[in-house]
Amino acid sequence: MSVQTILLAVLAILTVIYLIVFVLDLIKHKNDSEKGTNFIVMSVIGFVINFFDVFGIGSFATGTALMKAFKQTDDRLIPGTLNVCFCIPVAIESFLFINGVEVEPVTLASMIVAAVVGAYLGAGVVAKLPTKVIRILMGTALIVIGIVIVIQMMGLIPSSGVATGLSGIKLVIGIAANFILGALMTAGVGMYAPCLALVCLLGINPMIAFPIMMGSSAYLMPVASLKFIKEGAYNRKASLAIAIFGIFGVFIGYRFIKMLNLNALKFIIIIVMAYSAVSLFYSAYKDSKK
């Protein structure tokens, strides 16, 4: 049995457990009224967010912004809703990219495990760090790395970017870095943009980042969602709409991204990192105003 098969089998089990609990909770509360939530609006939001999530934009920041802009749910329910609603779309992304992108098995498995362990063990440590400082450092790092990638694309410094895996010291660096990124996820720093940047710097094909970062998120989200569902700390109508129509967004987005060449993909990665850096700086600015 291959490493990819084992990873996907474990992910399938986690996703099925989540899905059973989610559906049972929806049935139990089928008559509950969630005023202010429009199923059609949330369906459109779910499609759009998950379409761009396939390109590495990330879903939590955009999901939060759109839910607040359209006043679709109580602010206190947003964290739970984001975790619950994206479980299925992100799991599908993982299946598509792990099966559809050639990744060296040891690189894939070790970096996914590192992120999951980082999120589990690093939560306590990261929770003690000033979130504002983390965001400023990550935002600055993304800008610097983005500039390096642009210089590489201009041919001013060498860039390989074609390998399908890591070995030796690069693998050690990749595992250590993904452990840290997993821990930072507990502080609200998304993994997608930093993971894209990490892969580019280590000189492997940027597409390799997609199964790694999506696989990492897919493993973490079902576990977190079970707690939110148990406590009823999420918007059921919004979660159902996004979960259903997000699937369509993922499949259509995946068809588009598979058509891109390496330079086009790197251009998108630069945009993603710039967007993420601005978001981190803005969040740090808001923190300083509290």
C-alpha positions as a printed NumPy array, in Angstrom:
array([[  0.   ,   0.   ,   0.   ],
       [  1.468,   3.386,  -1.011],
       [  2.002,   6.335,   1.322],
       [ -0.576,   8.36 ,  -0.598],
       [ -3.156,   5.59 ,  -0.184],
       [ -2.562,   5.425,   3.571],
       [ -2.813,   9.209,   3.923],
       [ -6.043,   9.322,   1.952],
       [ -7.514,   6.341,   3.846],
       [ -6.917,   8.064,   7.197],
       [ -8.314,  11.312,   5.836],
       [-11.394,   9.477,   4.527],
       [-12.04 ,   7.972,   7.977],
       [-11.726,  11.361,   9.684],
       [-14.002,  12.978,   7.1  ],
       [-16.677,  10.268,   7.384],
       [-16.719,  10.604,  11.184],
       [-17.099,  14.375,  10.841],
       [-19.815,  13.993,   8.193],
       [-21.876,  11.597,  10.334],
       [-21.723,  13.928,  13.337],
       [-22.512,  16.965,  11.141],
       [-25.543,  15.359,   9.454],
       [-26.941,  14.038,  12.747],
       [-26.649,  17.516,  14.252],
       [-28.421,  19.059,  11.243],
       [-31.261,  16.532,  11.572],
       [-31.525,  17.13 ,  15.312],
       [-31.834,  20.885,  14.791],
       [-33.739,  20.873,  11.492],
       [-36.509,  23.048,  12.909],
       [-34.206,  25.636,  14.434],
       [-34.411,  29.067,  12.854],
       [-31.203,  30.954,  12.068],
       [-32.448,  34.429,  11.294],
       [-30.354,  36.613,   9.051],
       [-28.771,  33.722,   7.164],
       [-29.73 ,  33.479,   3.505],
       [-29.059,  30.021,   2.05 ],
       [-28.667,  31.34 ,  -1.521],
       [-26.234,  34.086,  -0.494],
       [-24.167,  31.615,   1.509],
       [-24.186,  29.17 ,  -1.422],
       [-22.695,  31.805,  -3.736],
       [-20.153,  32.775,  -1.08 ],
       [-19.24 ,  29.106,  -0.604],
       [-18.693,  28.574,  -4.324],
       [-16.535,  31.691,  -4.747],
       [-14.403,  31.118,  -1.638],
       [-13.644,  27.49 ,  -2.476],
       [-12.921,  28.268,  -6.124],
       [-10.153,  30.665,  -5.074],
       [ -9.079,  28.406,  -2.208],
       [ -7.877,  25.93 ,  -4.824],
       [ -5.406,  28.595,  -5.997],
       [ -4.016,  28.993,  -2.474],
       [ -5.906,  32.168,  -1.523],
       [ -7.166,  30.53 ,   1.677],
       [-10.725,  30.373,   2.925],
       [-10.764,  31.643,   6.505],
       [ -9.891,  35.295,   5.875],
       [-12.152,  35.603,   2.826],
       [-14.927,  33.659,   4.571],
       [-14.814,  35.927,   7.598],
       [-14.811,  39.068,   5.443],
       [-17.777,  37.974,   3.286],
       [-19.896,  36.714,   6.192],
       [-19.394,  40.007,   8.009],
       [-19.924,  42.113,   4.864],
       [-23.254,  40.416,   4.079],
       [-24.211,  40.116,   7.775],
       [-24.925,  36.404,   7.475],
       [-24.157,  35.224,  10.999],
       [-23.302,  36.268,  14.531],
       [-19.594,  37.07 ,  14.915],
       [-19.192,  34.578,  17.768],
       [-20.259,  31.74 ,  15.418],
       [-17.814,  32.594,  12.618],
       [-14.807,  30.525,  13.853],
       [-16.931,  27.376,  14.275],
       [-18.752,  27.941,  11.   ],
       [-15.48 ,  28.316,   9.082],
       [-14.111,  25.05 ,  10.467],
       [-17.316,  23.066,   9.919],
       [-18.252,  24.359,   6.47 ],
       [-14.864,  23.851,   4.8  ],
       [-14.167,  20.284,   5.956],
       [-15.673,  18.57 ,   2.91 ],
       [-14.352,  20.999,   0.243],
       [-10.824,  20.92 ,   1.709],
       [-10.918,  17.112,   1.99 ],
       [-11.862,  16.938,  -1.696],
       [ -9.02 ,  19.341,  -2.544],
       [ -6.638,  17.012,  -0.725],
       [ -7.882,  13.944,  -2.599],
       [ -7.591,  15.744,  -5.938],
       [ -4.095,  17.124,  -5.384],
       [ -2.602,  14.117,  -3.593],
       [ -3.813,  11.892,  -6.422],
       [ -3.235,  14.37 ,  -9.238],
       [  0.138,  15.905,  -8.36 ],
       [  3.318,  13.849,  -8.42 ],
       [  4.912,  14.221,  -4.982],
       [  7.741,  12.184,  -3.502],
       [  5.934,  10.113,  -0.792],
       [  8.351,  10.76 ,   2.091],
       [  8.207,  14.519,   1.474],
       [  4.409,  14.511,   1.36 ],
       [  3.861,  12.338,   4.439],
       [  6.558,  13.888,   6.628],
       [  5.509,  17.486,   5.972],
       [  1.809,  16.77 ,   6.544],
       [  2.582,  14.922,   9.791],
       [  4.905,  17.773,  10.862],
       [  2.125,  20.34 ,  10.399],
       [ -0.414,  18.249,  12.337],
       [  2.031,  17.595,  15.183],
       [  2.998,  21.274,  15.162],
       [ -0.64 ,  22.308,  15.532],
       [ -1.134,  19.843,  18.389],
       [  2.091,  20.393,  20.342],
       [  2.718,  23.988,  19.396],
       [ -0.663,  25.388,  20.341],
       [  0.326,  26.042,  23.946],
       [  3.59 ,  27.709,  22.987],
       [  2.17 ,  29.858,  20.196],
       [ -0.75 ,  30.919,  22.396],
       [  1.763,  32.665,  24.696],
       [  3.361,  34.658,  21.881],
       [  2.046,  38.123,  20.946],
       [ -0.197,  37.548,  17.936],
       [  0.638,  41.024,  16.614],
       [  4.361,  40.2  ,  16.498],
       [  3.7  ,  36.877,  14.735],
       [  1.601,  38.585,  12.076],
       [  4.152,  41.334,  11.418],
       [  7.021,  38.829,  11.117],
       [  5.033,  36.514,   8.819],
       [  3.848,  39.417,   6.661],
       [  7.408,  40.707,   6.291],
       [  8.706,  37.215,   5.477],
       [  6.077,  36.76 ,   2.748],
       [  6.996,  40.06 ,   1.119],
       [ 10.726,  39.221,   1.139],
       [ 10.103,  35.738,  -0.279],
       [  7.763,  37.184,  -2.91 ],
       [ 10.535,  39.541,  -4.04 ],
       [ 12.969,  36.614,  -4.253],
       [ 10.522,  34.662,  -6.446],
       [ 10.087,  37.682,  -8.75 ],
       [ 13.874,  37.966,  -9.095],
       [ 14.03 ,  34.24 ,  -9.881],
       [ 11.36 ,  34.638, -12.567],
       [ 13.4  ,  37.481, -14.098],
       [ 16.374,  35.107, -14.325],
       [ 18.617,  37.257, -12.11 ],
       [ 19.259,  34.378,  -9.687],
       [ 19.059,  30.637, -10.391],
       [ 15.816,  28.801,  -9.73 ],
       [ 15.154,  25.091, -10.208],
       [ 11.562,  24.634,  -9.108],
       [ 11.035,  21.337, -10.91 ],
       [ 11.837,  18.663,  -8.29 ],
       [  8.983,  16.548,  -6.902],
       [ 10.395,  16.107,  -3.419],
       [ 13.045,  16.938,  -0.845],
       [ 15.997,  15.038,   0.58 ],
       [ 18.831,  15.583,   3.026],
       [ 19.074,  18.953,   4.736],
       [ 16.288,  20.419,   2.578],
       [ 13.874,  17.763,   3.828],
       [ 14.878,  18.521,   7.431],
       [ 14.274,  22.237,   6.805],
       [ 10.916,  21.496,   5.167],
       [  9.748,  19.321,   8.076],
       [ 10.889,  21.853,  10.696],
       [  9.297,  24.758,   8.835],
       [  5.985,  22.945,   8.354],
       [  5.966,  22.047,  12.065],
       [  6.211,  25.772,  12.815],
       [  3.524,  26.623,  10.238],
       [  1.222,  24.055,  11.83 ],
       [  1.771,  25.685,  15.217],
       [  1.136,  29.142,  13.76 ],
       [ -2.221,  27.971,  12.408],
       [ -3.404,  27.875,  16.04 ],
       [ -2.641,  31.6  ,  16.215],
       [ -4.82 ,  32.315,  13.203],
       [ -2.002,  32.505,  10.634],
       [ -3.052,  30.615,   7.522],
       [ -0.766,  27.899,   6.168],
       [ -1.353,  28.292,   2.431],
       [  0.778,  31.327,   1.562],
       [  3.745,  30.462,   3.854],
       [  3.751,  26.869,   2.583],
       [  3.746,  28.063,  -1.024],
       [  6.66 ,  30.342,  -0.219],
       [  8.551,  27.56 ,   1.581],
       [  8.247,  25.173,  -1.359],
       [  9.415,  27.789,  -3.831],
       [ 12.457,  28.649,  -1.701],
       [ 13.421,  24.977,  -1.357],
       [ 13.536,  24.713,  -5.139],
       [ 10.776,  22.217,  -5.837],
       [  7.779,  22.512,  -8.146],
       [  5.277,  25.005,  -6.625],
       [  2.451,  22.566,  -7.363],
       [  3.965,  20.31 ,  -4.673],
       [  2.8  ,  22.808,  -2.045],
       [ -0.869,  22.207,  -2.831],
       [ -1.216,  18.583,  -1.642],
       [  1.005,  19.395,   1.354],
       [ -0.846,  22.482,   2.567],
       [ -4.31 ,  21.181,   1.729],
       [ -3.564,  17.777,   3.222],
       [ -2.348,  19.433,   6.422],
       [ -5.511,  21.528,   6.733],
       [ -7.754,  18.596,   5.842],
       [ -6.35 ,  16.545,   8.722],
       [ -6.749,  19.343,  11.254],
       [-10.223,  20.625,  10.414],
       [-12.426,  17.555,  11.11 ],
       [-11.053,  17.247,  14.642],
       [-11.638,  20.932,  15.37 ],
       [-15.104,  20.795,  13.783],
       [-16.309,  17.982,  16.049],
       [-15.851,  20.24 ,  19.067],
       [-17.71 ,  23.148,  17.463],
       [-20.571,  20.852,  16.423],
       [-20.808,  19.316,  19.892],
       [-21.053,  22.768,  21.483],
       [-23.431,  24.087,  18.812],
       [-21.029,  26.972,  18.229],
       [-21.584,  27.3  ,  14.497],
       [-24.186,  28.447,  11.977],
       [-25.83 ,  25.294,  10.599],
       [-27.558,  26.853,   7.583],
       [-24.437,  28.698,   6.46 ],
       [-22.252,  25.62 ,   6.971],
       [-24.566,  23.403,   4.925],
       [-24.751,  25.901,   2.041],
       [-20.976,  26.391,   1.887],
       [-20.249,  22.667,   2.267],
       [-22.512,  21.777,  -0.678],
       [-21.691,  24.528,  -3.151],
       [-18.058,  24.725,  -2.105],
       [-17.64 ,  21.291,  -3.686],
       [-18.554,  22.713,  -7.099],
       [-16.107,  25.588,  -6.582],
       [-13.302,  23.131,  -5.797],
       [-13.844,  20.958,  -8.884],
       [-14.065,  23.931, -11.264],
       [-11.059,  25.65 ,  -9.655],
       [ -9.042,  22.439,  -9.92 ],
       [ -9.718,  22.192, -13.662],
       [ -8.43 ,  25.757, -14.138],
       [ -5.276,  25.401, -12.056],
       [ -4.243,  22.184, -13.859],
       [ -4.144,  24.187, -17.1  ],
       [ -1.568,  26.671, -15.799],
       [  2.126,  26.575, -16.687],
       [  4.839,  27.05 , -14.059],
       [  5.345,  30.796, -14.597],
       [  1.611,  31.499, -14.442],
       [  1.417,  29.502, -11.23 ],
       [  4.312,  31.452,  -9.718],
       [  2.577,  34.706, -10.673],
       [ -0.554,  33.572,  -8.814],
       [  1.586,  32.545,  -5.839],
       [  3.072,  36.058,  -5.69 ],
       [ -0.424,  37.56 ,  -5.674],
       [ -1.48 ,  35.157,  -2.915],
       [  1.541,  36.063,  -0.794],
       [  0.995,  39.802,  -1.327],
       [ -2.667,  39.459,  -0.339],
       [ -1.75 ,  37.405,   2.728],
       [  0.969,  39.855,   3.782],
       [ -1.421,  42.81 ,   3.559],
       [ -4.033,  40.852,   5.536],
       [ -1.473,  40.034,   8.255],
       [ -0.317,  43.647,   8.522],
       [ -3.912,  44.858,   8.672],
       [ -4.77 ,  42.347,  11.414],
       [ -1.679,  43.448,  13.363],
       [ -2.787,  47.07 ,  12.956],
       [ -6.259,  46.232,  14.306],
       [ -4.661,  44.392,  17.244],
       [ -2.689,  47.504,  18.129],
       [ -5.93 ,  49.554,  18.241],
       [ -7.598,  47.27 ,  20.804]])
